[in-house]
Amino acid sequence: MNHIKFFSIVLLVLLYSCSLKGSEEYKITGKTSYSGKVYLNETKGYKLIPIDSVNIEMGEFVFTGSTENCEQYFLTFEKKKGAFGFFLSNEEIEINVSDEHPYFSKITKSQLNIEYQGFTNKMNELVKKQSEERKKYYAEKEQGRRDSLLAILQNYGKRQINLGKQTFESNKEKPYASAILANYLKNYFSHEQLDSILQTMSVEAKNNKIAKQLMVEIEAHRKSAEGQPYINIAQKSPEGKVVSLKEVVAKNKCVLIDFWASWCSPCIASLPEMKEVYEKYKDQGFEIYAVSIDSKKENWVKAINKHELSWIHVSDLKGWDTQAKTDYAVNGVPTTILINKDGIIVAKNMHGKELEDKIVECLE
């Protein structure tokens, strides 16, 4: 599945140092067509925290300083939306900022970043092609053709996993190997496997703040795995009423938690299928409890009305900082969790006929 994602980067310093030998400072030189200020940001959860800023002068900017660890930082711009992430260590880094969007900027000096960017370019191309096929899948009405398109989607998923695994295995001593683990592979490992991988890493790596975040996510995966009891959510409806998952589960035989957002194109693409399933089983004890990752109420409510979504909707409008996302180890949207009448999680991220069959099983 292609998830719209705001990436949470894990950077673990393994046996490979990404600092330039003999250098005690970094120098970031950028070329851009943008104007105004440019900000250097560290991360705190899903938030970017500015730690320095400079003015863009004659299409160029320069940051200097020093850092103890090789971490990922982000550049943001005063007059342009978006961000560009890169690994920062005590070395010279040169960046050509994309006119289209900061995300598409290119590192021209820094071997570590050039290598990692080569990997992400290949991965992004696979994701783009998968997204195109997904649109075809949701638009197709003939079941035989849908099955064929689903097989194509699954193949693109496998290719993404294989690319991630091969690059990870070939570059285990480099910091971006752990970024690959965090951004592209962690959803395909069990929490036990992820925990085992972390145990093989150095004490220094595990003391990294992002590594600790991954450990938090591993624990959340344990608590929200299939076979575990659901975790309650209590957020407000568009009308301002607090609706708890607990009361919804108590009234129904089967509840689907749907993490989504108005800006998420895969979420929107899946709505016709979701509406069809809901209309078919809503009178038999099936309910959808949709948790929005939106931060703006206007956009959230507009999407609900535009697409005529008649099931339960809640949000705390905290975006990716919502506690429900952390509790259920949600790394991207759409994410779905199916709960049976006993309050047990019986499925995660099922779709199509597989999901419908599971719903029918819960309703029996």
mmCIF file of C-alpha atoms in Angstrom:
data_model
loop_
_atom_site.group_PDB
_atom_site.id
_atom_site.type_symbol
_atom_site.label_atom_id
_atom_site.label_comp_id
_atom_site.label_asym_id
_atom_site.label_seq_id
_atom_site.Cartn_x
_atom_site.Cartn_y
_atom_site.Cartn_z
ATOM 1 C CA MET A 1 0.000 0.000 0.000
ATOM 2 C CA ASN A 2 1.151 3.466 -0.739
ATOM 3 C CA HIS A 3 0.797 5.563 2.233
ATOM 4 C CA ILE A 4 0.789 9.419 2.118
ATOM 5 C CA LYS A 5 3.275 9.998 4.438
ATOM 6 C CA PHE A 6 5.166 12.750 6.484
ATOM 7 C CA PHE A 7 8.386 10.669 7.010
ATOM 8 C CA SER A 8 9.623 9.979 10.625
ATOM 9 C CA ILE A 9 13.405 9.399 9.962
ATOM 10 C CA VAL A 10 15.440 6.991 12.094
ATOM 11 C CA LEU A 11 19.171 7.667 11.901
ATOM 12 C CA LEU A 12 21.286 5.212 13.836
ATOM 13 C CA VAL A 13 25.055 5.726 13.812
ATOM 14 C CA LEU A 14 26.333 2.172 13.388
ATOM 15 C CA LEU A 15 29.941 1.216 12.730
ATOM 16 C CA TYR A 16 30.259 3.835 10.014
ATOM 17 C CA SER A 17 31.026 7.452 10.895
ATOM 18 C CA CYS A 18 29.503 10.012 8.559
ATOM 19 C CA SER A 19 31.697 12.833 9.792
ATOM 20 C CA LEU A 20 34.446 14.143 7.563
ATOM 21 C CA LYS A 21 37.720 13.036 9.085
ATOM 22 C CA GLY A 22 39.615 15.883 10.640
ATOM 23 C CA SER A 23 36.732 18.343 10.338
ATOM 24 C CA GLU A 24 35.176 19.899 13.427
ATOM 25 C CA GLU A 25 32.564 21.988 11.625
ATOM 26 C CA TYR A 26 29.972 21.672 8.919
ATOM 27 C CA LYS A 27 29.417 24.044 6.024
ATOM 28 C CA ILE A 28 26.156 23.870 4.083
ATOM 29 C CA THR A 29 26.157 25.828 0.822
ATOM 30 C CA GLY A 30 22.940 26.122 -1.139
ATOM 31 C CA LYS A 31 21.910 27.580 -4.483
ATOM 32 C CA THR A 32 18.272 28.568 -4.978
ATOM 33 C CA SER A 33 15.859 30.758 -6.912
ATOM 34 C CA TYR A 34 13.874 31.408 -3.724
ATOM 35 C CA SER A 35 14.131 34.639 -1.751
ATOM 36 C CA GLY A 36 13.877 35.558 1.916
ATOM 37 C CA LYS A 37 15.137 33.401 4.763
ATOM 38 C CA VAL A 38 16.103 29.745 4.844
ATOM 39 C CA TYR A 39 15.852 27.758 8.075
ATOM 40 C CA LEU A 40 17.866 24.800 9.363
ATOM 41 C CA ASN A 41 15.568 22.513 11.373
ATOM 42 C CA GLU A 42 16.026 19.588 13.700
ATOM 43 C CA THR A 43 13.180 17.166 14.357
ATOM 44 C CA LYS A 44 11.058 16.583 17.423
ATOM 45 C CA GLY A 45 8.617 13.814 16.686
ATOM 46 C CA TYR A 46 6.831 14.941 13.540
ATOM 47 C CA LYS A 47 7.628 18.598 14.112
ATOM 48 C CA LEU A 48 10.455 20.627 12.600
ATOM 49 C CA ILE A 49 12.197 22.903 15.079
ATOM 50 C CA PRO A 50 14.289 25.767 13.595
ATOM 51 C CA ILE A 51 17.777 25.990 15.117
ATOM 52 C CA ASP A 52 19.340 28.504 12.722
ATOM 53 C CA SER A 53 18.401 30.823 9.871
ATOM 54 C CA VAL A 54 20.191 32.892 7.226
ATOM 55 C CA ASN A 55 19.144 35.222 4.437
ATOM 56 C CA ILE A 56 19.311 34.131 0.821
ATOM 57 C CA GLU A 57 21.637 36.549 -0.962
ATOM 58 C CA MET A 58 22.099 36.561 -4.748
ATOM 59 C CA GLY A 59 20.639 33.067 -4.978
ATOM 60 C CA GLU A 60 22.901 31.500 -2.362
ATOM 61 C CA PHE A 61 22.959 30.745 1.355
ATOM 62 C CA VAL A 62 25.510 29.303 3.783
ATOM 63 C CA PHE A 63 25.155 27.642 7.189
ATOM 64 C CA THR A 64 28.158 26.868 9.395
ATOM 65 C CA GLY A 65 28.394 25.170 12.770
ATOM 66 C CA SER A 66 29.264 21.875 14.391
ATOM 67 C CA THR A 67 27.382 18.756 15.423
ATOM 68 C CA GLU A 68 28.237 15.821 17.668
ATOM 69 C CA ASN A 69 26.239 13.172 15.825
ATOM 70 C CA CYS A 70 25.255 12.434 12.252
ATOM 71 C CA GLU A 71 21.528 13.243 12.221
ATOM 72 C CA GLN A 72 18.938 14.226 9.671
ATOM 73 C CA TYR A 73 18.039 17.890 9.486
ATOM 74 C CA PHE A 74 15.641 19.761 7.202
ATOM 75 C CA LEU A 75 15.815 22.979 5.231
ATOM 76 C CA THR A 76 12.646 25.072 5.016
ATOM 77 C CA PHE A 77 12.086 28.383 3.288
ATOM 78 C CA GLU A 78 10.310 31.564 4.268
ATOM 79 C CA LYS A 79 8.503 31.967 0.945
ATOM 80 C CA LYS A 80 8.133 28.363 -0.231
ATOM 81 C CA LYS A 81 6.204 25.477 1.295
ATOM 82 C CA GLY A 82 7.845 22.118 1.844
ATOM 83 C CA ALA A 83 11.091 20.824 3.293
ATOM 84 C CA PHE A 84 14.267 19.083 2.201
ATOM 85 C CA GLY A 85 15.901 16.509 4.460
ATOM 86 C CA PHE A 86 19.563 15.527 4.501
ATOM 87 C CA PHE A 87 22.185 13.997 6.780
ATOM 88 C CA LEU A 88 24.184 16.597 8.667
ATOM 89 C CA SER A 89 27.692 15.908 9.923
ATOM 90 C CA ASN A 90 30.893 17.936 10.174
ATOM 91 C CA GLU A 91 31.678 18.150 6.468
ATOM 92 C CA GLU A 92 31.013 20.311 3.428
ATOM 93 C CA ILE A 93 27.577 19.829 1.907
ATOM 94 C CA GLU A 94 26.408 21.481 -1.303
ATOM 95 C CA ILE A 95 22.735 21.576 -2.321
ATOM 96 C CA ASN A 96 20.949 22.707 -5.478
ATOM 97 C CA VAL A 97 17.449 23.617 -4.307
ATOM 98 C CA SER A 98 14.658 22.559 -6.670
ATOM 99 C CA ASP A 99 12.566 25.342 -8.214
ATOM 100 C CA GLU A 100 9.560 22.988 -8.209
ATOM 101 C CA HIS A 101 9.579 21.912 -4.563
ATOM 102 C CA PRO A 102 12.268 21.691 -1.845
ATOM 103 C CA TYR A 103 11.725 17.923 -1.592
ATOM 104 C CA PHE A 104 13.212 17.462 -5.077
ATOM 105 C CA SER A 105 16.439 19.301 -4.260
ATOM 106 C CA LYS A 106 19.741 17.635 -5.109
ATOM 107 C CA ILE A 107 22.883 17.093 -3.051
ATOM 108 C CA THR A 108 25.970 17.698 -5.204
ATOM 109 C CA LYS A 109 28.662 17.358 -2.517
ATOM 110 C CA SER A 110 28.552 14.799 0.333
ATOM 111 C CA GLN A 111 29.100 11.193 -0.625
ATOM 112 C CA LEU A 112 26.814 9.859 2.092
ATOM 113 C CA ASN A 113 23.891 12.031 1.000
ATOM 114 C CA ILE A 114 24.481 11.354 -2.698
ATOM 115 C CA GLU A 115 24.319 7.600 -2.039
ATOM 116 C CA TYR A 116 21.129 7.848 -0.001
ATOM 117 C CA GLN A 117 19.491 10.165 -2.512
ATOM 118 C CA GLY A 118 20.228 7.639 -5.251
ATOM 119 C CA PHE A 119 18.282 5.053 -3.267
ATOM 120 C CA THR A 120 15.324 7.363 -2.553
ATOM 121 C CA ASN A 121 15.084 8.335 -6.233
ATOM 122 C CA LYS A 122 14.682 4.662 -7.192
ATOM 123 C CA MET A 123 12.144 4.114 -4.427
ATOM 124 C CA ASN A 124 10.124 7.211 -5.371
ATOM 125 C CA GLU A 125 9.868 5.993 -8.967
ATOM 126 C CA LEU A 126 8.392 2.674 -7.802
ATOM 127 C CA VAL A 127 5.965 4.483 -5.494
ATOM 128 C CA LYS A 128 4.878 6.771 -8.352
ATOM 129 C CA LYS A 129 4.144 3.832 -10.652
ATOM 130 C CA GLN A 130 2.300 2.004 -7.883
ATOM 131 C CA SER A 131 0.147 5.079 -7.268
ATOM 132 C CA GLU A 132 -0.816 5.203 -10.956
ATOM 133 C CA GLU A 133 -1.876 1.549 -10.841
ATOM 134 C CA ARG A 134 -3.818 2.116 -7.639
ATOM 135 C CA LYS A 135 -5.969 4.748 -9.363
ATOM 136 C CA LYS A 136 -6.772 2.228 -12.074
ATOM 137 C CA TYR A 137 -7.645 -0.378 -9.445
ATOM 138 C CA TYR A 138 -10.159 1.819 -7.639
ATOM 139 C CA ALA A 139 -11.712 3.002 -10.923
ATOM 140 C CA GLU A 140 -12.157 -0.540 -12.290
ATOM 141 C CA LYS A 141 -15.582 -2.179 -11.804
ATOM 142 C CA GLU A 142 -15.022 -5.597 -13.370
ATOM 143 C CA GLN A 143 -13.887 -8.024 -10.658
ATOM 144 C CA GLY A 144 -11.528 -10.054 -12.834
ATOM 145 C CA ARG A 145 -9.687 -6.935 -13.940
ATOM 146 C CA ARG A 146 -9.602 -5.646 -10.356
ATOM 147 C CA ASP A 147 -7.938 -8.880 -9.252
ATOM 148 C CA SER A 148 -5.296 -8.466 -11.961
ATOM 149 C CA LEU A 149 -4.647 -4.865 -10.970
ATOM 150 C CA LEU A 150 -4.411 -5.881 -7.313
ATOM 151 C CA ALA A 151 -1.691 -8.380 -8.264
ATOM 152 C CA ILE A 152 0.198 -5.576 -10.033
ATOM 153 C CA LEU A 153 -0.098 -3.363 -6.936
ATOM 154 C CA GLN A 154 1.212 -6.139 -4.714
ATOM 155 C CA ASN A 155 4.140 -6.712 -7.085
ATOM 156 C CA TYR A 156 5.154 -3.051 -6.826
ATOM 157 C CA GLY A 157 4.991 -3.430 -3.051
ATOM 158 C CA LYS A 158 7.317 -6.429 -3.220
ATOM 159 C CA ARG A 159 9.747 -4.541 -5.441
ATOM 160 C CA GLN A 160 9.872 -1.691 -2.933
ATOM 161 C CA ILE A 161 10.585 -4.135 -0.097
ATOM 162 C CA ASN A 162 13.304 -5.893 -2.103
ATOM 163 C CA LEU A 163 14.989 -2.609 -3.009
ATOM 164 C CA GLY A 164 14.936 -1.527 0.626
ATOM 165 C CA LYS A 165 16.255 -4.844 1.923
ATOM 166 C CA GLN A 166 19.036 -5.102 -0.659
ATOM 167 C CA THR A 167 20.226 -1.551 -0.026
ATOM 168 C CA PHE A 168 19.989 -2.041 3.729
ATOM 169 C CA GLU A 169 21.992 -5.294 3.672
ATOM 170 C CA SER A 170 24.683 -3.799 1.420
ATOM 171 C CA ASN A 171 25.155 -0.686 3.541
ATOM 172 C CA LYS A 172 24.652 -1.804 7.138
ATOM 173 C CA GLU A 173 27.584 0.225 8.426
ATOM 174 C CA LYS A 174 26.268 3.510 7.068
ATOM 175 C CA PRO A 175 23.778 5.763 8.837
ATOM 176 C CA TYR A 176 21.312 5.742 5.970
ATOM 177 C CA ALA A 177 20.885 1.981 6.386
ATOM 178 C CA SER A 178 18.924 2.668 9.538
ATOM 179 C CA ALA A 179 16.950 5.406 7.793
ATOM 180 C CA ILE A 180 15.939 2.795 5.215
ATOM 181 C CA LEU A 181 14.887 0.505 8.046
ATOM 182 C CA ALA A 182 12.773 3.236 9.616
ATOM 183 C CA ASN A 183 11.201 4.749 6.515
ATOM 184 C CA TYR A 184 10.783 1.881 4.114
ATOM 185 C CA LEU A 185 11.062 -1.452 5.906
ATOM 186 C CA LYS A 186 9.689 -1.236 9.422
ATOM 187 C CA ASN A 187 6.125 -1.886 8.265
ATOM 188 C CA TYR A 188 7.244 -5.178 6.743
ATOM 189 C CA PHE A 189 9.070 -6.492 9.810
ATOM 190 C CA SER A 190 7.307 -7.789 12.879
ATOM 191 C CA HIS A 191 7.960 -5.817 16.030
ATOM 192 C CA GLU A 192 9.959 -8.802 17.291
ATOM 193 C CA GLN A 193 12.202 -8.636 14.226
ATOM 194 C CA LEU A 194 12.685 -4.882 14.583
ATOM 195 C CA ASP A 195 13.531 -5.326 18.236
ATOM 196 C CA SER A 196 16.124 -7.968 17.325
ATOM 197 C CA ILE A 197 17.709 -5.645 14.774
ATOM 198 C CA LEU A 198 17.927 -2.862 17.349
ATOM 199 C CA GLN A 199 19.569 -5.217 19.841
ATOM 200 C CA THR A 200 22.454 -5.765 17.398
ATOM 201 C CA MET A 201 23.215 -2.054 17.272
ATOM 202 C CA SER A 202 25.735 -0.219 19.406
ATOM 203 C CA VAL A 203 24.859 1.503 22.680
ATOM 204 C CA GLU A 204 25.619 4.841 21.036
ATOM 205 C CA ALA A 205 23.152 4.144 18.259
ATOM 206 C CA LYS A 206 20.405 3.119 20.656
ATOM 207 C CA ASN A 207 20.910 6.315 22.661
ATOM 208 C CA ASN A 208 20.048 8.308 19.557
ATOM 209 C CA LYS A 209 16.772 10.214 20.096
ATOM 210 C CA ILE A 210 15.245 8.827 16.908
ATOM 211 C CA ALA A 211 16.221 5.285 17.853
ATOM 212 C CA LYS A 212 14.338 5.773 21.087
ATOM 213 C CA GLN A 213 11.312 6.861 19.069
ATOM 214 C CA LEU A 214 11.529 3.647 17.079
ATOM 215 C CA MET A 215 11.559 1.714 20.356
ATOM 216 C CA VAL A 216 8.369 3.541 21.368
ATOM 217 C CA GLU A 217 6.807 2.557 18.046
ATOM 218 C CA ILE A 218 7.848 -1.081 18.524
ATOM 219 C CA GLU A 219 6.065 -1.127 21.874
ATOM 220 C CA ALA A 220 2.988 0.458 20.259
ATOM 221 C CA HIS A 221 3.041 -2.248 17.584
ATOM 222 C CA ARG A 222 3.041 -4.890 20.331
ATOM 223 C CA LYS A 223 0.039 -3.342 22.037
ATOM 224 C CA SER A 224 -1.929 -2.847 18.816
ATOM 225 C CA ALA A 225 -1.118 -6.143 17.072
ATOM 226 C CA GLU A 226 -3.738 -8.633 15.929
ATOM 227 C CA GLY A 227 -5.029 -10.557 18.936
ATOM 228 C CA GLN A 228 -4.600 -7.603 21.310
ATOM 229 C CA PRO A 229 -7.507 -5.673 22.891
ATOM 230 C CA TYR A 230 -8.319 -2.353 21.244
ATOM 231 C CA ILE A 231 -7.048 0.908 22.737
ATOM 232 C CA ASN A 232 -9.716 3.504 23.371
ATOM 233 C CA ILE A 233 -9.864 6.745 21.397
ATOM 234 C CA ALA A 234 -11.990 9.703 22.474
ATOM 235 C CA GLN A 235 -12.080 12.634 20.072
ATOM 236 C CA LYS A 236 -14.603 15.184 18.862
ATOM 237 C CA SER A 237 -17.043 14.835 15.985
ATOM 238 C CA PRO A 238 -17.461 17.688 13.472
ATOM 239 C CA GLU A 239 -20.328 18.881 15.682
ATOM 240 C CA GLY A 240 -18.019 19.114 18.713
ATOM 241 C CA LYS A 241 -19.297 16.063 20.584
ATOM 242 C CA VAL A 242 -16.737 13.679 22.086
ATOM 243 C CA VAL A 243 -17.282 10.202 20.634
ATOM 244 C CA SER A 244 -15.325 7.376 22.218
ATOM 245 C CA LEU A 245 -14.334 4.206 20.409
ATOM 246 C CA LYS A 246 -15.372 2.339 23.545
ATOM 247 C CA GLU A 247 -19.038 3.262 23.157
ATOM 248 C CA VAL A 248 -18.966 2.432 19.427
ATOM 249 C CA VAL A 249 -17.456 -1.012 20.026
ATOM 250 C CA ALA A 250 -20.048 -1.697 22.737
ATOM 251 C CA LYS A 251 -22.927 -1.046 20.315
ATOM 252 C CA ASN A 252 -21.652 -3.070 17.348
ATOM 253 C CA LYS A 253 -20.408 -6.514 16.334
ATOM 254 C CA CYS A 254 -17.608 -5.211 14.139
ATOM 255 C CA VAL A 255 -15.864 -1.804 14.019
ATOM 256 C CA LEU A 256 -13.347 -0.602 11.469
ATOM 257 C CA ILE A 257 -11.007 2.171 12.633
ATOM 258 C CA ASP A 258 -10.029 4.154 9.550
ATOM 259 C CA PHE A 259 -7.110 6.564 9.914
ATOM 260 C CA TRP A 260 -7.352 8.999 7.007
ATOM 261 C CA ALA A 261 -7.002 12.674 5.998
ATOM 262 C CA SER A 262 -8.676 15.041 3.552
ATOM 263 C CA TRP A 263 -5.333 15.631 1.791
ATOM 264 C CA CYS A 264 -4.549 11.907 1.387
ATOM 265 C CA SER A 265 -5.164 10.884 -2.245
ATOM 266 C CA PRO A 266 -5.008 7.097 -1.569
ATOM 267 C CA CYS A 267 -7.570 7.635 1.212
ATOM 268 C CA ILE A 268 -9.906 9.461 -1.158
ATOM 269 C CA ALA A 269 -9.372 6.846 -3.876
ATOM 270 C CA SER A 270 -10.462 4.074 -1.493
ATOM 271 C CA LEU A 271 -13.709 5.783 -0.440
ATOM 272 C CA PRO A 272 -16.018 4.255 -3.110
ATOM 273 C CA GLU A 273 -15.018 0.757 -1.973
ATOM 274 C CA MET A 274 -15.417 1.778 1.684
ATOM 275 C CA LYS A 275 -18.879 3.238 1.022
ATOM 276 C CA GLU A 276 -19.981 0.079 -0.757
ATOM 277 C CA VAL A 277 -18.928 -2.135 2.148
ATOM 278 C CA TYR A 278 -20.509 0.217 4.703
ATOM 279 C CA GLU A 279 -23.885 0.318 2.932
ATOM 280 C CA LYS A 280 -23.860 -3.468 2.645
ATOM 281 C CA TYR A 281 -23.208 -4.257 6.324
ATOM 282 C CA LYS A 282 -24.107 -1.172 8.412
ATOM 283 C CA ASP A 283 -27.483 -2.619 9.400
ATOM 284 C CA GLN A 284 -25.916 -5.903 10.500
ATOM 285 C CA GLY A 285 -23.748 -4.481 13.286
ATOM 286 C CA PHE A 286 -20.865 -3.017 11.271
ATOM 287 C CA GLU A 287 -19.590 0.516 11.921
ATOM 288 C CA ILE A 288 -16.693 2.672 10.730
ATOM 289 C CA TYR A 289 -14.927 4.932 13.216
ATOM 290 C CA ALA A 290 -12.903 7.337 11.049
ATOM 291 C CA VAL A 291 -10.038 9.160 12.756
ATOM 292 C CA SER A 292 -8.802 12.116 10.723
ATOM 293 C CA ILE A 293 -5.156 13.213 10.761
ATOM 294 C CA ASP A 294 -6.232 16.665 9.565
ATOM 295 C CA SER A 295 -5.183 19.771 11.441
ATOM 296 C CA LYS A 296 -7.724 22.145 9.853
ATOM 297 C CA LYS A 297 -11.381 21.541 10.661
ATOM 298 C CA GLU A 298 -12.600 23.264 7.499
ATOM 299 C CA ASN A 299 -10.718 20.849 5.224
ATOM 300 C CA TRP A 300 -11.819 17.824 7.256
ATOM 301 C CA VAL A 301 -15.527 18.717 7.263
ATOM 302 C CA LYS A 302 -15.443 19.740 3.601
ATOM 303 C CA ALA A 303 -14.082 16.309 2.605
ATOM 304 C CA ILE A 304 -16.741 14.508 4.671
ATOM 305 C CA ASN A 305 -19.534 16.467 2.994
ATOM 306 C CA LYS A 306 -18.070 16.358 -0.506
ATOM 307 C CA HIS A 307 -17.747 12.575 -0.501
ATOM 308 C CA GLU A 308 -20.983 12.008 1.468
ATOM 309 C CA LEU A 309 -19.389 9.904 4.196
ATOM 310 C CA SER A 310 -22.147 8.832 6.565
ATOM 311 C CA TRP A 311 -20.190 6.881 9.188
ATOM 312 C CA ILE A 312 -18.693 8.163 12.462
ATOM 313 C CA HIS A 313 -16.002 10.828 12.154
ATOM 314 C CA VAL A 314 -13.693 12.154 14.879
ATOM 315 C CA SER A 315 -10.518 14.208 15.100
ATOM 316 C CA ASP A 316 -8.556 16.197 17.652
ATOM 317 C CA LEU A 317 -7.148 18.296 14.767
ATOM 318 C CA LYS A 318 -3.584 17.766 15.984
ATOM 319 C CA GLY A 319 -2.410 16.286 12.713
ATOM 320 C CA TRP A 320 0.376 13.731 13.147
ATOM 321 C CA ASP A 321 0.686 14.654 16.821
ATOM 322 C CA THR A 322 -2.573 12.926 17.711
ATOM 323 C CA GLN A 323 -2.156 10.350 20.486
ATOM 324 C CA ALA A 324 -4.297 7.844 18.576
ATOM 325 C CA LYS A 325 -1.632 7.662 15.870
ATOM 326 C CA THR A 326 0.993 6.788 18.480
ATOM 327 C CA ASP A 327 -1.219 4.267 20.286
ATOM 328 C CA TYR A 328 -1.931 2.322 17.100
ATOM 329 C CA ALA A 329 1.573 2.699 15.609
ATOM 330 C CA VAL A 330 0.184 4.482 12.548
ATOM 331 C CA ASN A 331 2.996 5.453 10.191
ATOM 332 C CA GLY A 332 0.891 6.656 7.281
ATOM 333 C CA VAL A 333 -2.625 6.934 5.951
ATOM 334 C CA PRO A 334 -4.798 5.188 5.067
ATOM 335 C CA THR A 335 -4.436 2.709 7.922
ATOM 336 C CA THR A 336 -7.299 0.443 8.984
ATOM 337 C CA ILE A 337 -7.837 -1.696 12.084
ATOM 338 C CA LEU A 338 -10.736 -4.141 12.453
ATOM 339 C CA ILE A 339 -12.171 -4.871 15.911
ATOM 340 C CA ASN A 340 -14.593 -7.702 16.722
ATOM 341 C CA LYS A 341 -17.483 -7.744 19.211
ATOM 342 C CA ASP A 342 -15.138 -8.852 22.006
ATOM 343 C CA GLY A 343 -12.980 -5.776 21.520
ATOM 344 C CA ILE A 344 -10.096 -7.718 19.980
ATOM 345 C CA ILE A 345 -8.083 -6.478 17.017
ATOM 346 C CA VAL A 346 -8.580 -9.113 14.299
ATOM 347 C CA ALA A 347 -7.069 -7.444 11.221
ATOM 348 C CA LYS A 348 -4.889 -4.525 10.151
ATOM 349 C CA ASN A 349 -4.725 -2.909 6.717
ATOM 350 C CA MET A 350 -6.915 -5.428 4.910
ATOM 351 C CA HIS A 351 -8.587 -4.343 1.673
ATOM 352 C CA GLY A 352 -10.998 -5.550 -0.979
ATOM 353 C CA LYS A 353 -12.481 -9.017 -0.718
ATOM 354 C CA GLU A 354 -10.107 -9.979 2.081
ATOM 355 C CA LEU A 355 -11.480 -7.185 4.279
ATOM 356 C CA GLU A 356 -15.092 -7.933 3.362
ATOM 357 C CA ASP A 357 -14.656 -11.627 4.177
ATOM 358 C CA LYS A 358 -13.219 -10.691 7.575
ATOM 359 C CA ILE A 359 -16.132 -8.357 8.269
ATOM 360 C CA VAL A 360 -18.606 -11.122 7.421
ATOM 361 C CA GLU A 361 -16.729 -13.461 9.757
ATOM 362 C CA CYS A 362 -16.988 -10.913 12.587
ATOM 363 C CA LEU A 363 -20.699 -10.415 11.991
ATOM 364 C CA GLU A 364 -21.545 -14.122 12.224
#
